């Protein structure tokens, strides 16, 4: 789960990382009031779950409250990389002398967390990595040893930060950020830019924060930060029903049992000349309720013209899944054509069951490609 900048900053604040005071607004009038309350020049920032807001015109400085209202009006409603701006964060404008970058993320290859620090902040880290990889200091943290203060010092020397007062503040922030990352079960905590003000004060001007979904049960306060209104309504419905579902733009609804098979199904539909309407993983089982839930989500998408069930019977036998599908179709009316590919354990029994009692709009095919081709044909 990705957090908005203001939410990430709230967590930073709890762990002692310096951030500016600010508040939220959803209308220009609220922005004006917020700026008045803060006093002095402010920065008005689009709250969207994507980067590059500055370049897209989603971050603007305002001299006073009237100006903040004006800037808010310009930013609200903007489309930034496909994200509609509905919320703004206003905070005291900072003066910037230097822009650094600091992050901690999970390095799967190394099976350890990775700290990164560079004095070339403010721009995308991918760009720094491509153009001057030597400028990024990297350091792994062994999860069993935990973070050690010498690691912050090594990182800071590696990045070439020489001013003692910066070194001291950044060493504290590195430790606080690592702590924040571990305690929040985060996958990524990134500060870009980490600024140094003309007075030599170091603080976090931005936050990119991703928390491991599987750990949210341990963090009800973070789970509550999820912005349900901003989510795709179908994905929200799927989440409610416990269905693994990602909305895509095509016309063929897809269900597979297992994430890998579902991914392949998306591919094979494209190979057959169609376009997938979604990714949907039924998981290991294939019980009627799971199928009903998945079908309810998939058929809610008005672009769907045909449905393709791709089932490979492994531990879950095909006859069981076939019974699940038939029971589900008993419970709900579906007019759309449905193509089922059944293969694997007890495939014959499964196909026989469906052939016996399937409704008219249900077709069975023995291979993935044949089934995809049939679904594409029926959707046309
Ligand atoms: P991003 O573009 O989505 O990464 O948004 P950021 O929060 O990083 O803001 C983009 C840029 O706006 C920063 O790199 C800064 O240069 C600038 N910026 C943001 N806040 C302030 C501020 O308080 N004062 C000044 N002078 N510039 C700011
Ligand atoms: Mn940024």
mmCIF file of C-alpha atoms and ligand atoms in Angstrom:
data_model
loop_
_atom_site.group_PDB
_atom_site.id
_atom_site.type_symbol
_atom_site.label_atom_id
_atom_site.label_comp_id
_atom_site.label_asym_id
_atom_site.label_seq_id
_atom_site.Cartn_x
_atom_site.Cartn_y
_atom_site.Cartn_z
ATOM 1 C CA UNK A 1 0.000 0.000 0.000
ATOM 2 C CA UNK A 2 1.365 3.373 -1.047
ATOM 3 C CA UNK A 3 0.935 6.360 1.236
ATOM 4 C CA UNK A 4 0.392 9.953 0.237
ATOM 5 C CA UNK A 5 3.185 12.416 0.934
ATOM 6 C CA UNK A 6 1.337 13.919 3.893
ATOM 7 C CA UNK A 7 0.735 10.475 5.418
ATOM 8 C CA UNK A 8 4.363 9.457 4.989
ATOM 9 C CA UNK A 9 5.429 12.726 6.574
ATOM 10 C CA UNK A 10 3.127 12.060 9.510
ATOM 11 C CA UNK A 11 4.957 8.760 10.086
ATOM 12 C CA UNK A 12 8.327 10.495 9.608
ATOM 13 C CA UNK A 13 7.300 13.004 12.250
ATOM 14 C CA UNK A 14 6.450 10.234 14.712
ATOM 15 C CA UNK A 15 9.975 8.871 14.348
ATOM 16 C CA UNK A 16 11.588 12.267 14.854
ATOM 17 C CA UNK A 17 12.475 13.096 11.247
ATOM 18 C CA UNK A 18 12.151 16.878 10.754
ATOM 19 C CA UNK A 19 9.282 17.886 8.438
ATOM 20 C CA UNK A 20 7.446 21.179 7.953
ATOM 21 C CA UNK A 21 4.122 21.911 9.618
ATOM 22 C CA UNK A 22 1.208 21.819 7.243
ATOM 23 C CA UNK A 23 -2.380 20.869 6.640
ATOM 24 C CA UNK A 24 -4.759 19.363 4.090
ATOM 25 C CA UNK A 25 -7.230 21.120 1.795
ATOM 26 C CA UNK A 26 -9.708 19.893 -0.795
ATOM 27 C CA UNK A 27 -10.986 23.269 -2.059
ATOM 28 C CA UNK A 28 -9.327 26.609 -2.866
ATOM 29 C CA UNK A 29 -11.178 28.179 0.085
ATOM 30 C CA UNK A 30 -9.814 25.532 2.441
ATOM 31 C CA UNK A 31 -6.357 26.132 0.997
ATOM 32 C CA UNK A 32 -6.710 29.826 1.731
ATOM 33 C CA UNK A 33 -7.755 29.128 5.316
ATOM 34 C CA UNK A 34 -4.915 26.639 5.756
ATOM 35 C CA UNK A 35 -2.362 29.139 4.423
ATOM 36 C CA UNK A 36 -3.738 31.847 6.706
ATOM 37 C CA UNK A 37 -3.422 29.531 9.681
ATOM 38 C CA UNK A 38 0.149 28.576 8.736
ATOM 39 C CA UNK A 39 1.119 32.180 8.018
ATOM 40 C CA UNK A 40 3.788 33.413 5.595
ATOM 41 C CA UNK A 41 4.752 31.825 2.271
ATOM 42 C CA UNK A 42 3.556 28.260 1.762
ATOM 43 C CA UNK A 43 4.010 25.513 -0.760
ATOM 44 C CA UNK A 44 0.847 23.986 -2.270
ATOM 45 C CA UNK A 45 1.298 20.336 -3.195
ATOM 46 C CA UNK A 46 -0.944 17.904 -5.096
ATOM 47 C CA UNK A 47 -1.521 14.710 -3.108
ATOM 48 C CA UNK A 48 -1.491 11.908 -5.661
ATOM 49 C CA UNK A 49 0.092 8.459 -5.553
ATOM 50 C CA UNK A 50 2.632 9.169 -8.271
ATOM 51 C CA UNK A 51 5.953 10.945 -8.546
ATOM 52 C CA UNK A 52 7.056 13.851 -10.723
ATOM 53 C CA UNK A 53 4.395 16.178 -9.351
ATOM 54 C CA UNK A 54 6.742 19.142 -9.475
ATOM 55 C CA UNK A 55 7.374 18.753 -13.202
ATOM 56 C CA UNK A 56 3.658 18.281 -13.869
ATOM 57 C CA UNK A 57 2.748 21.578 -12.189
ATOM 58 C CA UNK A 58 1.446 19.938 -9.022
ATOM 59 C CA UNK A 59 3.814 21.745 -6.620
ATOM 60 C CA UNK A 60 3.635 25.538 -6.396
ATOM 61 C CA UNK A 61 4.924 28.191 -4.030
ATOM 62 C CA UNK A 62 2.485 30.835 -2.779
ATOM 63 C CA UNK A 63 3.397 34.173 -1.160
ATOM 64 C CA UNK A 64 0.293 34.514 0.970
ATOM 65 C CA UNK A 65 -3.180 33.104 1.596
ATOM 66 C CA UNK A 66 -4.788 34.742 -1.458
ATOM 67 C CA UNK A 67 -2.014 33.372 -3.659
ATOM 68 C CA UNK A 68 -2.423 29.925 -2.057
ATOM 69 C CA UNK A 69 -6.120 29.981 -2.961
ATOM 70 C CA UNK A 70 -5.178 30.834 -6.552
ATOM 71 C CA UNK A 71 -2.505 28.091 -6.742
ATOM 72 C CA UNK A 72 -4.900 25.577 -5.186
ATOM 73 C CA UNK A 73 -7.440 26.391 -7.876
ATOM 74 C CA UNK A 74 -4.810 25.724 -10.541
ATOM 75 C CA UNK A 75 -3.674 22.408 -9.062
ATOM 76 C CA UNK A 76 -7.001 20.855 -8.001
ATOM 77 C CA UNK A 77 -8.453 18.831 -10.864
ATOM 78 C CA UNK A 78 -5.101 18.428 -12.625
ATOM 79 C CA UNK A 79 -4.391 15.050 -14.136
ATOM 80 C CA UNK A 80 -0.916 13.940 -13.081
ATOM 81 C CA UNK A 81 0.138 10.715 -14.829
ATOM 82 C CA UNK A 82 -3.479 9.577 -14.830
ATOM 83 C CA UNK A 83 -4.106 10.596 -11.210
ATOM 84 C CA UNK A 84 -6.777 13.216 -10.580
ATOM 85 C CA UNK A 85 -5.799 15.773 -7.936
ATOM 86 C CA UNK A 86 -8.515 15.938 -5.271
ATOM 87 C CA UNK A 87 -6.407 16.738 -2.223
ATOM 88 C CA UNK A 88 -3.722 19.294 -1.452
ATOM 89 C CA UNK A 89 -1.085 19.499 1.223
ATOM 90 C CA UNK A 90 0.002 22.976 2.249
ATOM 91 C CA UNK A 91 3.066 23.527 4.357
ATOM 92 C CA UNK A 92 5.455 26.304 5.350
ATOM 93 C CA UNK A 93 7.627 27.011 2.320
ATOM 94 C CA UNK A 94 11.237 26.043 2.930
ATOM 95 C CA UNK A 95 14.294 27.792 1.616
ATOM 96 C CA UNK A 96 16.544 25.342 -0.138
ATOM 97 C CA UNK A 97 20.343 25.504 -0.266
ATOM 98 C CA UNK A 98 20.937 21.853 -1.202
ATOM 99 C CA UNK A 99 18.815 18.896 -2.256
ATOM 100 C CA UNK A 100 19.923 15.427 -1.187
ATOM 101 C CA UNK A 101 18.293 12.009 -1.502
ATOM 102 C CA UNK A 102 17.905 9.347 1.165
ATOM 103 C CA UNK A 103 16.015 6.063 1.055
ATOM 104 C CA UNK A 104 15.738 2.642 2.535
ATOM 105 C CA UNK A 105 14.185 -0.180 0.577
ATOM 106 C CA UNK A 106 14.149 -3.940 0.438
ATOM 107 C CA UNK A 107 16.792 -5.496 -1.777
ATOM 108 C CA UNK A 108 15.316 -8.902 -2.598
ATOM 109 C CA UNK A 109 18.468 -10.109 -4.332
ATOM 110 C CA UNK A 110 20.599 -9.450 -1.271
ATOM 111 C CA UNK A 111 17.826 -10.469 1.169
ATOM 112 C CA UNK A 112 18.669 -7.338 3.128
ATOM 113 C CA UNK A 113 17.487 -3.779 3.391
ATOM 114 C CA UNK A 114 19.373 -1.220 1.357
ATOM 115 C CA UNK A 115 20.141 2.346 2.390
ATOM 116 C CA UNK A 116 20.920 4.854 -0.342
ATOM 117 C CA UNK A 117 22.173 8.399 0.011
ATOM 118 C CA UNK A 118 23.298 10.930 -2.567
ATOM 119 C CA UNK A 119 23.890 14.666 -2.688
ATOM 120 C CA UNK A 120 22.298 14.681 -6.159
ATOM 121 C CA UNK A 121 18.722 14.800 -4.914
ATOM 122 C CA UNK A 122 15.647 16.536 -6.249
ATOM 123 C CA UNK A 123 15.688 14.602 -9.521
ATOM 124 C CA UNK A 124 14.486 11.028 -10.070
ATOM 125 C CA UNK A 125 16.906 8.581 -8.479
ATOM 126 C CA UNK A 126 16.731 6.405 -11.614
ATOM 127 C CA UNK A 127 18.220 9.320 -13.539
ATOM 128 C CA UNK A 128 21.052 9.730 -11.028
ATOM 129 C CA UNK A 129 21.654 5.981 -11.145
ATOM 130 C CA UNK A 130 21.885 6.102 -14.947
ATOM 131 C CA UNK A 131 23.978 9.257 -15.281
ATOM 132 C CA UNK A 132 26.256 9.224 -12.249
ATOM 133 C CA UNK A 133 25.946 5.876 -10.466
ATOM 134 C CA UNK A 134 29.105 6.652 -8.498
ATOM 135 C CA UNK A 135 27.320 9.493 -6.740
ATOM 136 C CA UNK A 136 25.004 7.135 -4.871
ATOM 137 C CA UNK A 137 26.298 5.663 -1.634
ATOM 138 C CA UNK A 138 24.700 2.278 -0.894
ATOM 139 C CA UNK A 139 24.791 0.181 2.217
ATOM 140 C CA UNK A 140 23.012 -3.009 3.228
ATOM 141 C CA UNK A 141 21.662 -3.548 6.707
ATOM 142 C CA UNK A 142 21.732 -7.092 8.006
ATOM 143 C CA UNK A 143 18.284 -7.780 9.477
ATOM 144 C CA UNK A 144 19.729 -9.848 12.326
ATOM 145 C CA UNK A 145 22.387 -7.353 13.346
ATOM 146 C CA UNK A 146 20.016 -4.443 12.845
ATOM 147 C CA UNK A 147 21.118 -0.910 12.198
ATOM 148 C CA UNK A 148 24.439 0.246 13.670
ATOM 149 C CA UNK A 149 25.381 3.922 13.999
ATOM 150 C CA UNK A 150 28.676 3.407 12.138
ATOM 151 C CA UNK A 151 26.598 2.518 9.075
ATOM 152 C CA UNK A 152 25.108 6.011 8.933
ATOM 153 C CA UNK A 153 28.605 7.495 9.142
ATOM 154 C CA UNK A 154 29.901 5.211 6.393
ATOM 155 C CA UNK A 155 26.946 6.160 4.181
ATOM 156 C CA UNK A 156 27.489 9.873 4.779
ATOM 157 C CA UNK A 157 31.226 9.684 3.995
ATOM 158 C CA UNK A 158 30.405 7.574 0.948
ATOM 159 C CA UNK A 159 28.085 10.288 -0.341
ATOM 160 C CA UNK A 160 30.790 12.912 0.226
ATOM 161 C CA UNK A 161 28.902 15.004 2.776
ATOM 162 C CA UNK A 162 31.572 16.947 4.629
ATOM 163 C CA UNK A 163 29.914 19.676 6.706
ATOM 164 C CA UNK A 164 29.982 18.408 10.324
ATOM 165 C CA UNK A 165 26.600 19.904 11.192
ATOM 166 C CA UNK A 166 24.996 18.190 8.173
ATOM 167 C CA UNK A 167 26.730 14.927 9.037
ATOM 168 C CA UNK A 168 25.320 15.011 12.530
ATOM 169 C CA UNK A 169 21.733 15.730 11.477
ATOM 170 C CA UNK A 170 21.774 13.258 8.609
ATOM 171 C CA UNK A 171 23.219 10.503 10.801
ATOM 172 C CA UNK A 172 20.228 10.939 13.099
ATOM 173 C CA UNK A 173 17.789 10.979 10.170
ATOM 174 C CA UNK A 174 19.268 7.808 8.629
ATOM 175 C CA UNK A 175 18.715 5.979 11.909
ATOM 176 C CA UNK A 176 15.205 7.415 12.334
ATOM 177 C CA UNK A 177 14.282 6.514 8.761
ATOM 178 C CA UNK A 178 15.537 2.961 9.165
ATOM 179 C CA UNK A 179 13.609 2.667 12.405
ATOM 180 C CA UNK A 180 10.473 4.077 10.769
ATOM 181 C CA UNK A 181 10.871 1.608 7.881
ATOM 182 C CA UNK A 182 11.249 -1.441 10.113
ATOM 183 C CA UNK A 183 8.576 -0.496 12.640
ATOM 184 C CA UNK A 184 6.061 0.303 9.894
ATOM 185 C CA UNK A 185 6.796 -2.905 7.932
ATOM 186 C CA UNK A 186 7.569 -0.663 4.973
ATOM 187 C CA UNK A 187 8.933 -1.808 1.617
ATOM 188 C CA UNK A 188 10.223 1.655 0.775
ATOM 189 C CA UNK A 189 10.803 4.909 2.615
ATOM 190 C CA UNK A 190 12.234 7.604 0.382
ATOM 191 C CA UNK A 191 13.042 11.258 1.063
ATOM 192 C CA UNK A 192 13.607 13.182 -2.165
ATOM 193 C CA UNK A 193 14.600 15.877 -1.625
ATOM 194 C CA UNK A 194 16.167 15.799 1.792
ATOM 195 C CA UNK A 195 17.049 19.473 1.940
ATOM 196 C CA UNK A 196 19.615 21.610 3.672
ATOM 197 C CA UNK A 197 18.293 25.116 4.327
ATOM 198 C CA UNK A 198 20.532 28.206 4.051
ATOM 199 C CA UNK A 199 20.738 28.077 7.870
ATOM 200 C CA UNK A 200 22.088 24.529 7.655
ATOM 201 C CA UNK A 201 18.972 22.775 8.882
ATOM 202 C CA UNK A 202 18.278 19.359 7.314
ATOM 203 C CA UNK A 203 14.695 18.209 6.718
ATOM 204 C CA UNK A 204 12.433 15.977 4.657
ATOM 205 C CA UNK A 205 10.648 17.949 1.947
ATOM 206 C CA UNK A 206 8.949 14.972 0.334
ATOM 207 C CA UNK A 207 7.998 11.429 1.256
ATOM 208 C CA UNK A 208 7.462 8.281 -0.753
ATOM 209 C CA UNK A 209 6.269 5.482 1.469
ATOM 210 C CA UNK A 210 5.117 1.957 0.646
ATOM 211 C CA UNK A 211 3.953 -0.485 3.311
ATOM 212 C CA UNK A 212 3.828 -4.252 2.888
ATOM 213 C CA UNK A 213 0.138 -5.164 2.407
ATOM 214 C CA UNK A 214 0.611 -8.452 4.240
ATOM 215 C CA UNK A 215 1.694 -6.597 7.374
ATOM 216 C CA UNK A 216 -1.166 -4.104 7.483
ATOM 217 C CA UNK A 217 -3.008 -6.193 10.061
ATOM 218 C CA UNK A 218 -0.274 -5.194 12.496
ATOM 219 C CA UNK A 219 -0.784 -1.497 11.737
ATOM 220 C CA UNK A 220 -4.447 -0.563 11.965
ATOM 221 C CA UNK A 221 -3.475 3.116 12.033
ATOM 222 C CA UNK A 222 -1.686 2.797 8.688
ATOM 223 C CA UNK A 223 -4.360 0.525 7.165
ATOM 224 C CA UNK A 224 -6.853 3.251 7.958
ATOM 225 C CA UNK A 225 -4.896 5.667 5.770
ATOM 226 C CA UNK A 226 -6.067 3.902 2.631
ATOM 227 C CA UNK A 227 -7.964 6.280 0.385
ATOM 228 C CA UNK A 228 -10.963 4.208 -0.622
ATOM 229 C CA UNK A 229 -12.457 6.988 -2.756
ATOM 230 C CA UNK A 230 -9.355 7.220 -4.945
ATOM 231 C CA UNK A 231 -9.268 3.491 -5.660
ATOM 232 C CA UNK A 232 -10.874 2.024 -8.751
ATOM 233 C CA UNK A 233 -14.445 1.114 -7.643
ATOM 234 C CA UNK A 234 -14.112 -2.415 -9.012
ATOM 235 C CA UNK A 235 -10.817 -2.936 -7.240
ATOM 236 C CA UNK A 236 -12.418 -1.644 -4.050
ATOM 237 C CA UNK A 237 -15.302 -4.116 -4.439
ATOM 238 C CA UNK A 238 -12.789 -6.913 -5.080
ATOM 239 C CA UNK A 239 -10.841 -6.008 -1.956
ATOM 240 C CA UNK A 240 -14.060 -6.087 0.050
ATOM 241 C CA UNK A 241 -14.819 -9.583 -1.236
ATOM 242 C CA UNK A 242 -11.265 -10.795 -0.820
ATOM 243 C CA UNK A 243 -10.809 -11.329 -4.573
ATOM 244 C CA UNK A 244 -7.400 -10.714 -6.132
ATOM 245 C CA UNK A 245 -8.320 -8.437 -9.017
ATOM 246 C CA UNK A 246 -6.611 -5.833 -11.167
ATOM 247 C CA UNK A 247 -8.684 -3.842 -13.648
ATOM 248 C CA UNK A 248 -7.392 -3.669 -17.227
ATOM 249 C CA UNK A 249 -8.874 -1.974 -20.285
ATOM 250 C CA UNK A 250 -9.966 -4.807 -22.568
ATOM 251 C CA UNK A 251 -13.149 -6.798 -23.191
ATOM 252 C CA UNK A 252 -12.310 -10.310 -21.985
ATOM 253 C CA UNK A 253 -12.859 -11.057 -18.327
ATOM 254 C CA UNK A 254 -10.306 -13.505 -16.995
ATOM 255 C CA UNK A 255 -10.250 -15.935 -14.094
ATOM 256 C CA UNK A 256 -7.437 -18.314 -13.375
ATOM 257 C CA UNK A 257 -6.573 -20.444 -10.379
ATOM 258 C CA UNK A 258 -3.160 -19.292 -9.263
ATOM 259 C CA UNK A 259 -1.367 -16.015 -9.907
ATOM 260 C CA UNK A 260 1.095 -17.458 -12.427
ATOM 261 C CA UNK A 261 -1.640 -19.098 -14.475
ATOM 262 C CA UNK A 262 -3.729 -15.923 -14.362
ATOM 263 C CA UNK A 263 -0.776 -13.904 -15.666
ATOM 264 C CA UNK A 264 -0.264 -16.412 -18.479
ATOM 265 C CA UNK A 265 -3.959 -16.153 -19.253
ATOM 266 C CA UNK A 266 -3.630 -12.421 -19.726
ATOM 267 C CA UNK A 267 -0.763 -13.112 -22.147
ATOM 268 C CA UNK A 268 -2.517 -15.852 -24.075
ATOM 269 C CA UNK A 269 -5.593 -13.670 -24.612
ATOM 270 C CA UNK A 270 -3.315 -11.063 -26.184
ATOM 271 C CA UNK A 271 -1.651 -13.753 -28.310
ATOM 272 C CA UNK A 272 -5.122 -14.804 -29.504
ATOM 273 C CA UNK A 273 -5.734 -11.244 -30.634
ATOM 274 C CA UNK A 274 -7.955 -10.114 -27.740
ATOM 275 C CA UNK A 275 -7.568 -7.666 -24.908
ATOM 276 C CA UNK A 276 -7.939 -8.677 -21.255
ATOM 277 C CA UNK A 277 -10.429 -6.764 -19.107
ATOM 278 C CA UNK A 278 -8.738 -7.748 -15.878
ATOM 279 C CA UNK A 279 -6.383 -9.995 -14.014
ATOM 280 C CA UNK A 280 -8.169 -12.188 -11.491
ATOM 281 C CA UNK A 281 -6.742 -14.976 -9.398
ATOM 282 C CA UNK A 282 -9.182 -17.436 -7.848
ATOM 283 C CA UNK A 283 -6.411 -18.774 -5.675
ATOM 284 C CA UNK A 284 -5.903 -22.430 -4.923
ATOM 285 C CA UNK A 285 -9.519 -23.375 -4.262
ATOM 286 C CA UNK A 286 -12.419 -23.193 -6.662
ATOM 287 C CA UNK A 287 -15.389 -23.293 -4.349
ATOM 288 C CA UNK A 288 -18.670 -21.841 -5.529
ATOM 289 C CA UNK A 289 -18.527 -18.769 -3.293
ATOM 290 C CA UNK A 290 -15.068 -17.819 -4.574
ATOM 291 C CA UNK A 291 -16.295 -18.133 -8.169
ATOM 292 C CA UNK A 292 -19.453 -16.128 -7.428
ATOM 293 C CA UNK A 293 -17.421 -13.350 -5.790
ATOM 294 C CA UNK A 294 -14.963 -13.197 -8.681
ATOM 295 C CA UNK A 295 -17.744 -13.250 -11.293
ATOM 296 C CA UNK A 296 -19.602 -10.481 -9.493
ATOM 297 C CA UNK A 297 -16.571 -8.244 -9.711
ATOM 298 C CA UNK A 298 -15.709 -9.162 -13.299
ATOM 299 C CA UNK A 299 -19.222 -8.747 -14.689
ATOM 300 C CA UNK A 300 -19.620 -5.368 -12.983
ATOM 301 C CA UNK A 301 -17.175 -4.052 -15.601
ATOM 302 C CA UNK A 302 -19.346 -2.972 -18.524
ATOM 303 C CA UNK A 303 -16.542 -3.432 -21.044
ATOM 304 C CA UNK A 304 -16.540 -7.205 -20.517
ATOM 305 C CA UNK A 305 -17.971 -9.077 -23.543
ATOM 306 C CA UNK A 306 -16.844 -12.633 -22.766
ATOM 307 C CA UNK A 307 -15.398 -14.493 -19.803
ATOM 308 C CA UNK A 308 -12.515 -16.907 -19.886
ATOM 309 C CA UNK A 309 -12.002 -19.362 -17.018
ATOM 310 C CA UNK A 310 -8.564 -20.871 -17.151
ATOM 311 C CA UNK A 311 -8.317 -23.760 -14.726
ATOM 312 C CA UNK A 312 -5.438 -26.082 -14.195
ATOM 313 C CA UNK A 313 -6.266 -28.844 -11.773
ATOM 314 C CA UNK A 314 -3.354 -29.527 -9.465
ATOM 315 C CA UNK A 315 -4.174 -29.979 -5.822
ATOM 316 C CA UNK A 316 -7.627 -28.604 -6.584
ATOM 317 C CA UNK A 317 -9.206 -31.176 -8.883
ATOM 318 C CA UNK A 318 -10.980 -30.093 -12.067
ATOM 319 C CA UNK A 319 -14.237 -31.815 -11.116
ATOM 320 C CA UNK A 320 -14.333 -29.780 -7.903
ATOM 321 C CA UNK A 321 -13.796 -26.551 -9.784
ATOM 322 C CA UNK A 322 -16.396 -27.582 -12.384
ATOM 323 C CA UNK A 323 -18.916 -28.098 -9.574
ATOM 324 C CA UNK A 324 -17.959 -24.714 -8.178
ATOM 325 C CA UNK A 325 -18.528 -23.043 -11.532
ATOM 326 C CA UNK A 326 -21.874 -24.779 -12.066
ATOM 327 C CA UNK A 327 -23.036 -23.939 -8.538
ATOM 328 C CA UNK A 328 -21.990 -20.341 -9.063
ATOM 329 C CA UNK A 329 -23.910 -20.118 -12.336
ATOM 330 C CA UNK A 330 -26.928 -21.518 -10.498
ATOM 331 C CA UNK A 331 -26.698 -18.693 -7.996
ATOM 332 C CA UNK A 332 -26.294 -15.859 -10.458
ATOM 333 C CA UNK A 333 -27.546 -15.058 -13.943
ATOM 334 C CA UNK A 334 -24.838 -14.416 -16.492
ATOM 335 C CA UNK A 335 -25.789 -13.684 -20.084
ATOM 336 C CA UNK A 336 -22.234 -13.236 -21.340
ATOM 337 C CA UNK A 337 -20.524 -16.114 -23.100
ATOM 338 C CA UNK A 338 -18.190 -18.067 -20.844
ATOM 339 C CA UNK A 339 -15.344 -20.241 -22.076
ATOM 340 C CA UNK A 340 -13.803 -22.743 -19.706
ATOM 341 C CA UNK A 341 -10.485 -24.421 -20.195
ATOM 342 C CA UNK A 342 -10.076 -27.353 -17.867
ATOM 343 C CA UNK A 343 -6.899 -29.360 -17.728
ATOM 344 C CA UNK A 344 -4.928 -31.320 -15.163
ATOM 345 C CA UNK A 345 -6.148 -33.582 -12.371
ATOM 346 C CA UNK A 346 -9.593 -35.078 -13.162
ATOM 347 C CA UNK A 347 -9.980 -32.912 -16.269
ATOM 348 C CA UNK A 348 -12.134 -35.536 -18.025
ATOM 349 C CA UNK A 349 -14.571 -35.707 -15.100
ATOM 350 C CA UNK A 350 -14.704 -31.939 -14.915
ATOM 351 C CA UNK A 351 -15.438 -31.507 -18.613
ATOM 352 C CA UNK A 352 -18.082 -34.247 -18.489
ATOM 353 C CA UNK A 353 -19.813 -32.507 -15.583
ATOM 354 C CA UNK A 354 -19.935 -29.246 -17.466
ATOM 355 C CA UNK A 355 -21.042 -30.897 -20.724
ATOM 356 C CA UNK A 356 -23.914 -32.535 -18.818
ATOM 357 C CA UNK A 357 -25.435 -29.580 -17.102
ATOM 358 C CA UNK A 358 -23.926 -26.412 -18.450
ATOM 359 C CA UNK A 359 -26.105 -23.559 -19.638
ATOM 360 C CA UNK A 360 -26.101 -22.631 -23.349
ATOM 361 C CA UNK A 361 -23.618 -19.806 -22.991
ATOM 362 C CA UNK A 362 -20.900 -21.998 -21.502
ATOM 363 C CA UNK A 363 -18.250 -23.545 -23.726
ATOM 364 C CA UNK A 364 -15.475 -25.967 -22.798
ATOM 365 C CA UNK A 365 -12.100 -26.162 -24.490
ATOM 366 C CA UNK A 366 -9.188 -28.477 -23.680
ATOM 367 C CA UNK A 367 -6.277 -26.068 -24.293
ATOM 368 C CA UNK A 368 -5.437 -22.583 -23.213
ATOM 369 C CA UNK A 369 -4.930 -21.213 -26.714
ATOM 370 C CA UNK A 370 -8.115 -22.814 -28.101
ATOM 371 C CA UNK A 371 -10.105 -21.386 -25.200
ATOM 372 C CA UNK A 372 -8.560 -17.925 -25.588
ATOM 373 C CA UNK A 373 -9.276 -17.968 -29.317
ATOM 374 C CA UNK A 374 -12.887 -18.966 -28.657
ATOM 375 C CA UNK A 375 -13.313 -16.214 -26.051
ATOM 376 C CA UNK A 376 -11.855 -13.606 -28.407
ATOM 377 C CA UNK A 377 -14.226 -14.804 -31.150
ATOM 378 C CA UNK A 378 -17.238 -14.599 -28.846
ATOM 379 C CA UNK A 379 -16.280 -11.151 -27.592
ATOM 380 C CA UNK A 380 -16.038 -9.707 -31.092
HETATM 381 P P1 LIG B 1 7.748 15.444 -6.666
HETATM 382 O O1 LIG B 1 8.034 16.272 -7.872
HETATM 383 O O2 LIG B 1 6.466 14.661 -6.813
HETATM 384 O O3 LIG B 1 8.891 14.579 -6.247
HETATM 385 O O4 LIG B 1 7.441 16.491 -5.454
HETATM 386 P P2 LIG B 1 8.436 17.148 -4.381
HETATM 387 O O5 LIG B 1 7.728 17.198 -3.100
HETATM 388 O O6 LIG B 1 9.766 16.480 -4.365
HETATM 389 O O7 LIG B 1 8.583 18.626 -4.921
HETATM 390 C C1 LIG B 1 9.205 18.888 -6.161
HETATM 391 C C2 LIG B 1 10.180 20.016 -6.029
HETATM 392 O O8 LIG B 1 9.499 21.184 -5.602
HETATM 393 C C3 LIG B 1 11.256 19.792 -4.983
HETATM 394 O O9 LIG B 1 12.342 19.055 -5.480
HETATM 395 C C4 LIG B 1 11.629 21.202 -4.632
HETATM 396 O O10 LIG B 1 12.625 21.665 -5.542
HETATM 397 C C5 LIG B 1 10.356 21.987 -4.846
HETATM 398 N N1 LIG B 1 9.759 22.293 -3.530
HETATM 399 C C6 LIG B 1 8.932 21.517 -2.797
HETATM 400 N N2 LIG B 1 8.659 22.093 -1.610
HETATM 401 C C7 LIG B 1 9.329 23.267 -1.591
HETATM 402 C C8 LIG B 1 9.487 24.313 -0.640
HETATM 403 O O11 LIG B 1 8.941 24.298 0.486
HETATM 404 N N3 LIG B 1 10.258 25.373 -0.997
HETATM 405 C C9 LIG B 1 10.903 25.431 -2.202
HETATM 406 N N4 LIG B 1 11.658 26.479 -2.459
HETATM 407 N N5 LIG B 1 10.790 24.464 -3.119
HETATM 408 C C10 LIG B 1 10.031 23.392 -2.827
HETATM 409 MN MN1 LIG B 2 10.109 14.351 -4.621
#
